[in-house]
């Protein structure tokens, strides 16, 4: 169907296919609804709706592309299909490929959600690849920073202001800092002001506020604390680099720690080894339950 008002003096008619309930708003031009919608599907009616020029909905049920407040703006947004997907006001040039209950929020222009369930983008140029359901649990992903990316997974979040941040997948990971990365895993966190930091995976790893340019490669319950910038934990279990111990290194093992203000220190591995507070440039090569409390001192193993 060509919507009423044809012929269009600008040569840009609206094309509406599918259910008679599908809708293009008054004064909108160049919009396309390929199909979908329903007058009575399982005792409910559904309409696909477009409120802005040159937008497209391929099909599906209850998909909506909202209006733009900008004068003379060509929306150019697309919803390929799926159910109850929405591109909100002023999210110009954005795309939802399909899926269910996905949303590109107001002003999140040039953003993309490929599919999945209950995913959302709130930052400009953001991307969510999919995810939101693992076969038993429903929890959508949310990309809040401008040009931030979530590949998939379940319940992952990039907070507003974390521009250029990345979460590859996994479950319930939280990234709050610009240009920082969580590759995957479960319940890993980059706090604010940890720019350019990386958590490779694992479980319950944490890089705290102000520990920018730090790395936890994997493992379980590794912590790089506030102000310990440019530090590294290779993996293992419950290894910790404490506050203001910047440029420090723990290779792996379990229960190893570098104390507060002991910057430039290193523990290669082992278990229960400790560089005490205020012992910078200290080293423990390995072994178990070794303690180093000396400035620039070394314990071999």
GROMACS .gro file of C-alpha atoms in nm:
model
  301
    1UNK     CA    1   0.000   0.000   0.000
    2UNK     CA    2   0.112   0.356  -0.072
    3UNK     CA    3  -0.003   0.572   0.219
    4UNK     CA    4  -0.252   0.853   0.168
    5UNK     CA    5  -0.135   1.180   0.020
    6UNK     CA    6   0.002   1.020  -0.297
    7UNK     CA    7   0.126   1.147  -0.536
    8UNK     CA    8   0.413   1.301  -0.336
    9UNK     CA    9   0.554   1.619  -0.489
   10UNK     CA   10   0.900   1.519  -0.360
   11UNK     CA   11   0.880   1.173  -0.519
   12UNK     CA   12   0.921   0.996  -0.183
   13UNK     CA   13   0.603   0.799  -0.107
   14UNK     CA   14   0.559   0.582   0.200
   15UNK     CA   15   0.530   0.210   0.132
   16UNK     CA   16   0.331   0.011   0.389
   17UNK     CA   17   0.301  -0.368   0.369
   18UNK     CA   18   0.163  -0.628   0.605
   19UNK     CA   19  -0.118  -0.571   0.853
   20UNK     CA   20  -0.365  -0.284   0.798
   21UNK     CA   21  -0.269  -0.171   1.147
   22UNK     CA   22   0.086  -0.084   1.037
   23UNK     CA   23   0.126   0.291   1.053
   24UNK     CA   24   0.330   0.580   0.912
   25UNK     CA   25   0.265   0.916   1.078
   26UNK     CA   26   0.118   1.218   0.901
   27UNK     CA   27   0.368   1.430   0.701
   28UNK     CA   28   0.634   1.157   0.711
   29UNK     CA   29   0.785   1.078   0.369
   30UNK     CA   30   0.999   0.799   0.227
   31UNK     CA   31   0.916   0.550   0.504
   32UNK     CA   32   0.887   0.176   0.442
   33UNK     CA   33   0.717  -0.101   0.637
   34UNK     CA   34   0.779  -0.426   0.456
   35UNK     CA   35   0.528  -0.641   0.643
   36UNK     CA   36   0.442  -0.787   0.979
   37UNK     CA   37   0.193  -0.655   1.230
   38UNK     CA   38  -0.132  -0.836   1.305
   39UNK     CA   39  -0.499  -0.760   1.362
   40UNK     CA   40  -0.547  -1.070   1.578
   41UNK     CA   41  -0.245  -1.279   1.670
   42UNK     CA   42  -0.311  -1.494   1.976
   43UNK     CA   43  -0.598  -1.259   2.065
   44UNK     CA   44  -0.384  -0.944   2.041
   45UNK     CA   45  -0.334  -0.679   1.776
   46UNK     CA   46   0.007  -0.540   1.681
   47UNK     CA   47   0.121  -0.245   1.472
   48UNK     CA   48   0.461  -0.156   1.331
   49UNK     CA   49   0.496   0.223   1.338
   50UNK     CA   50   0.722   0.490   1.185
   51UNK     CA   51   0.719   0.857   1.285
   52UNK     CA   52   1.013   0.999   1.089
   53UNK     CA   53   1.125   1.038   0.728
   54UNK     CA   54   1.308   0.764   0.536
   55UNK     CA   55   1.301   0.503   0.809
   56UNK     CA   56   1.245   0.130   0.750
   57UNK     CA   57   1.085  -0.156   0.939
   58UNK     CA   58   1.123  -0.485   0.756
   59UNK     CA   59   0.857  -0.677   0.947
   60UNK     CA   60   0.783  -0.836   1.281
   61UNK     CA   61   0.548  -0.720   1.556
   62UNK     CA   62   0.515  -0.399   1.754
   63UNK     CA   63   0.836  -0.240   1.626
   64UNK     CA   64   0.863   0.140   1.644
   65UNK     CA   65   1.090   0.412   1.506
   66UNK     CA   66   1.015   0.735   1.690
   67UNK     CA   67   1.028   1.094   1.567
   68UNK     CA   68   1.321   1.333   1.544
   69UNK     CA   69   1.324   1.683   1.693
   70UNK     CA   70   1.584   1.799   1.444
   71UNK     CA   71   1.463   2.016   1.156
   72UNK     CA   72   1.537   1.879   0.809
   73UNK     CA   73   1.688   1.559   0.950
   74UNK     CA   74   1.675   1.241   0.744
   75UNK     CA   75   1.631   0.967   1.003
   76UNK     CA   76   1.755   0.674   0.797
   77UNK     CA   77   1.698   0.427   1.079
   78UNK     CA   78   1.607   0.061   1.029
   79UNK     CA   79   1.445  -0.220   1.225
   80UNK     CA   80   1.485  -0.541   1.031
   81UNK     CA   81   1.224  -0.743   1.219
   82UNK     CA   82   1.160  -0.910   1.551
   83UNK     CA   83   0.916  -0.807   1.823
   84UNK     CA   84   0.872  -0.492   2.034
   85UNK     CA   85   1.197  -0.331   1.920
   86UNK     CA   86   1.222   0.049   1.944
   87UNK     CA   87   1.446   0.321   1.804
   88UNK     CA   88   1.367   0.630   2.010
   89UNK     CA   89   1.357   1.003   1.941
   90UNK     CA   90   1.662   1.156   1.768
   91UNK     CA   91   1.848   0.825   1.744
   92UNK     CA   92   1.912   0.904   1.379
   93UNK     CA   93   2.084   0.657   1.147
   94UNK     CA   94   2.047   0.367   1.389
   95UNK     CA   95   1.971  -0.002   1.329
   96UNK     CA   96   1.811  -0.292   1.514
   97UNK     CA   97   1.847  -0.612   1.317
   98UNK     CA   98   1.587  -0.814   1.506
   99UNK     CA   99   1.529  -0.992   1.833
  100UNK     CA  100   1.288  -0.901   2.112
  101UNK     CA  101   1.249  -0.585   2.324
  102UNK     CA  102   1.570  -0.423   2.209
  103UNK     CA  103   1.594  -0.043   2.240
  104UNK     CA  104   1.817   0.228   2.101
  105UNK     CA  105   1.754   0.513   2.339
  106UNK     CA  106   1.690   0.884   2.277
  107UNK     CA  107   1.978   1.071   2.107
  108UNK     CA  108   2.182   0.749   2.060
  109UNK     CA  109   2.242   0.824   1.693
  110UNK     CA  110   2.434   0.593   1.460
  111UNK     CA  111   2.398   0.299   1.698
  112UNK     CA  112   2.336  -0.071   1.632
  113UNK     CA  113   2.178  -0.368   1.807
  114UNK     CA  114   2.209  -0.678   1.593
  115UNK     CA  115   1.957  -0.886   1.787
  116UNK     CA  116   1.903  -1.074   2.111
  117UNK     CA  117   1.673  -0.994   2.402
  118UNK     CA  118   1.623  -0.670   2.598
  119UNK     CA  119   1.951  -0.514   2.489
  120UNK     CA  120   1.989  -0.138   2.482
  121UNK     CA  121   2.225   0.132   2.360
  122UNK     CA  122   2.223   0.476   2.521
  123UNK     CA  123   2.552   0.621   2.390
  124UNK     CA  124   2.606   0.760   2.043
  125UNK     CA  125   2.762   0.514   1.800
  126UNK     CA  126   2.719   0.226   2.045
  127UNK     CA  127   2.694  -0.141   1.950
  128UNK     CA  128   2.542  -0.454   2.106
  129UNK     CA  129   2.586  -0.769   1.903
  130UNK     CA  130   2.323  -0.979   2.077
  131UNK     CA  131   2.276  -1.189   2.387
  132UNK     CA  132   2.042  -1.126   2.676
  133UNK     CA  133   1.923  -1.486   2.711
  134UNK     CA  134   2.124  -1.801   2.788
  135UNK     CA  135   1.852  -2.063   2.764
  136UNK     CA  136   1.730  -2.022   3.121
  137UNK     CA  137   1.795  -1.662   3.233
  138UNK     CA  138   1.690  -1.334   3.073
  139UNK     CA  139   1.917  -1.033   3.130
  140UNK     CA  140   1.985  -0.780   2.857
  141UNK     CA  141   2.311  -0.600   2.787
  142UNK     CA  142   2.347  -0.220   2.804
  143UNK     CA  143   2.604  -0.008   2.619
  144UNK     CA  144   2.602   0.340   2.776
  145UNK     CA  145   2.923   0.502   2.657
  146UNK     CA  146   2.962   0.671   2.322
  147UNK     CA  147   3.117   0.429   2.067
  148UNK     CA  148   3.113   0.154   2.329
  149UNK     CA  149   3.072  -0.213   2.234
  150UNK     CA  150   2.922  -0.525   2.391
  151UNK     CA  151   2.963  -0.833   2.176
  152UNK     CA  152   2.700  -1.042   2.357
  153UNK     CA  153   2.656  -1.240   2.674
  154UNK     CA  154   2.415  -1.185   2.959
  155UNK     CA  155   2.358  -0.882   3.181
  156UNK     CA  156   2.675  -0.697   3.083
  157UNK     CA  157   2.687  -0.319   3.134
  158UNK     CA  158   2.900  -0.033   3.007
  159UNK     CA  159   2.814   0.277   3.207
  160UNK     CA  160   2.743   0.624   3.071
  161UNK     CA  161   3.067   0.814   3.014
  162UNK     CA  162   3.272   0.501   2.948
  163UNK     CA  163   3.336   0.609   2.590
  164UNK     CA  164   3.508   0.355   2.370
  165UNK     CA  165   3.480   0.082   2.635
  166UNK     CA  166   3.443  -0.285   2.540
  167UNK     CA  167   3.289  -0.601   2.684
  168UNK     CA  168   3.328  -0.906   2.464
  169UNK     CA  169   3.076  -1.132   2.635
  170UNK     CA  170   3.034  -1.337   2.947
  171UNK     CA  171   2.788  -1.256   3.224
  172UNK     CA  172   2.725  -0.961   3.457
  173UNK     CA  173   3.049  -0.781   3.379
  174UNK     CA  174   3.064  -0.405   3.449
  175UNK     CA  175   3.288  -0.158   3.266
  176UNK     CA  176   3.280   0.203   3.389
  177UNK     CA  177   3.588   0.359   3.232
  178UNK     CA  178   3.673   0.497   2.891
  179UNK     CA  179   3.870   0.282   2.647
  180UNK     CA  180   3.895  -0.007   2.890
  181UNK     CA  181   3.825  -0.374   2.814
  182UNK     CA  182   3.663  -0.678   2.972
  183UNK     CA  183   3.699  -0.968   2.733
  184UNK     CA  184   3.454  -1.199   2.909
  185UNK     CA  185   3.407  -1.406   3.220
  186UNK     CA  186   3.171  -1.353   3.514
  187UNK     CA  187   3.125  -1.056   3.750
  188UNK     CA  188   3.442  -0.877   3.647
  189UNK     CA  189   3.461  -0.500   3.705
  190UNK     CA  190   3.657  -0.204   3.574
  191UNK     CA  191   3.567   0.089   3.797
  192UNK     CA  192   3.574   0.455   3.692
  193UNK     CA  193   3.907   0.622   3.611
  194UNK     CA  194   4.065   0.295   3.500
  195UNK     CA  195   4.115   0.408   3.141
  196UNK     CA  196   4.298   0.170   2.907
  197UNK     CA  197   4.280  -0.114   3.161
  198UNK     CA  198   4.202  -0.475   3.069
  199UNK     CA  199   4.045  -0.779   3.235
  200UNK     CA  200   4.095  -1.079   3.012
  201UNK     CA  201   3.835  -1.304   3.173
  202UNK     CA  202   3.791  -1.517   3.480
  203UNK     CA  203   3.562  -1.449   3.773
  204UNK     CA  204   3.524  -1.167   4.028
  205UNK     CA  205   3.829  -0.976   3.913
  206UNK     CA  206   3.837  -0.605   3.999
  207UNK     CA  207   4.039  -0.304   3.888
  208UNK     CA  208   3.956  -0.016   4.119
  209UNK     CA  209   3.920   0.356   4.065
  210UNK     CA  210   4.241   0.529   3.960
  211UNK     CA  211   4.432   0.213   3.865
  212UNK     CA  212   4.441   0.306   3.497
  213UNK     CA  213   4.642   0.115   3.238
  214UNK     CA  214   4.638  -0.199   3.454
  215UNK     CA  215   4.580  -0.561   3.352
  216UNK     CA  216   4.428  -0.872   3.511
  217UNK     CA  217   4.474  -1.144   3.255
  218UNK     CA  218   4.233  -1.392   3.415
  219UNK     CA  219   4.187  -1.609   3.719
  220UNK     CA  220   3.957  -1.562   4.016
  221UNK     CA  221   3.923  -1.272   4.262
  222UNK     CA  222   4.227  -1.077   4.149
  223UNK     CA  223   4.226  -0.717   4.278
  224UNK     CA  224   4.424  -0.415   4.167
  225UNK     CA  225   4.331  -0.145   4.416
  226UNK     CA  226   4.291   0.233   4.400
  227UNK     CA  227   4.586   0.422   4.260
  228UNK     CA  228   4.789   0.112   4.169
  229UNK     CA  229   4.817   0.227   3.811
  230UNK     CA  230   5.003   0.035   3.542
  231UNK     CA  231   5.002  -0.288   3.744
  232UNK     CA  232   4.960  -0.649   3.630
  233UNK     CA  233   4.814  -0.974   3.767
  234UNK     CA  234   4.860  -1.271   3.537
  235UNK     CA  235   4.596  -1.496   3.689
  236UNK     CA  236   4.560  -1.737   3.976
  237UNK     CA  237   4.337  -1.699   4.281
  238UNK     CA  238   4.288  -1.408   4.522
  239UNK     CA  239   4.602  -1.216   4.430
  240UNK     CA  240   4.602  -0.848   4.530
  241UNK     CA  241   4.802  -0.537   4.450
  242UNK     CA  242   4.714  -0.285   4.719
  243UNK     CA  243   4.649   0.090   4.714
  244UNK     CA  244   4.912   0.312   4.551
  245UNK     CA  245   5.141   0.018   4.471
  246UNK     CA  246   5.167   0.124   4.109
  247UNK     CA  247   5.375  -0.050   3.843
  248UNK     CA  248   5.368  -0.376   4.038
  249UNK     CA  249   5.347  -0.735   3.913
  250UNK     CA  250   5.201  -1.067   4.034
  251UNK     CA  251   5.249  -1.345   3.784
  252UNK     CA  252   5.001  -1.593   3.928
  253UNK     CA  253   4.962  -1.838   4.213
  254UNK     CA  254   4.723  -1.793   4.505
  255UNK     CA  255   4.685  -1.548   4.789
  256UNK     CA  256   4.985  -1.336   4.699
  257UNK     CA  257   4.981  -0.965   4.783
  258UNK     CA  258   5.181  -0.651   4.733
  259UNK     CA  259   5.114  -0.400   5.011
  260UNK     CA  260   5.015  -0.034   5.013
  261UNK     CA  261   5.275   0.210   4.877
  262UNK     CA  262   5.501  -0.076   4.763
  263UNK     CA  263   5.519   0.030   4.403
  264UNK     CA  264   5.746  -0.133   4.145
  265UNK     CA  265   5.738  -0.462   4.336
  266UNK     CA  266   5.699  -0.814   4.195
  267UNK     CA  267   5.584  -1.161   4.301
  268UNK     CA  268   5.641  -1.417   4.029
  269UNK     CA  269   5.407  -1.682   4.169
  270UNK     CA  270   5.367  -1.930   4.449
  271UNK     CA  271   5.121  -1.912   4.736
  272UNK     CA  272   5.068  -1.679   5.028
  273UNK     CA  273   5.366  -1.459   4.952
  274UNK     CA  274   5.363  -1.099   5.073
  275UNK     CA  275   5.547  -0.779   4.998
  276UNK     CA  276   5.464  -0.565   5.300
  277UNK     CA  277   5.347  -0.202   5.295
  278UNK     CA  278   5.602   0.070   5.222
  279UNK     CA  279   5.849  -0.174   5.067
  280UNK     CA  280   5.889  -0.049   4.708
  281UNK     CA  281   6.106  -0.228   4.452
  282UNK     CA  282   6.081  -0.554   4.648
  283UNK     CA  283   6.077  -0.899   4.483
  284UNK     CA  284   5.965  -1.251   4.575
  285UNK     CA  285   6.054  -1.507   4.311
  286UNK     CA  286   5.815  -1.780   4.426
  287UNK     CA  287   5.759  -2.040   4.693
  288UNK     CA  288   5.512  -2.021   4.979
  289UNK     CA  289   5.444  -1.788   5.272
  290UNK     CA  290   5.747  -1.572   5.210
  291UNK     CA  291   5.746  -1.215   5.346
  292UNK     CA  292   5.951  -0.925   5.212
  293UNK     CA  293   5.943  -0.595   5.401
  294UNK     CA  294   6.267  -0.441   5.277
  295UNK     CA  295   6.324  -0.156   5.033
  296UNK     CA  296   6.451  -0.305   4.705
  297UNK     CA  297   6.504  -0.640   4.880
  298UNK     CA  298   6.472  -0.984   4.718
  299UNK     CA  299   6.347  -1.324   4.838
  300UNK     CA  300   6.459  -1.591   4.594
  301UNK     CA  301   6.204  -1.860   4.682
   0.00000   0.00000   0.00000
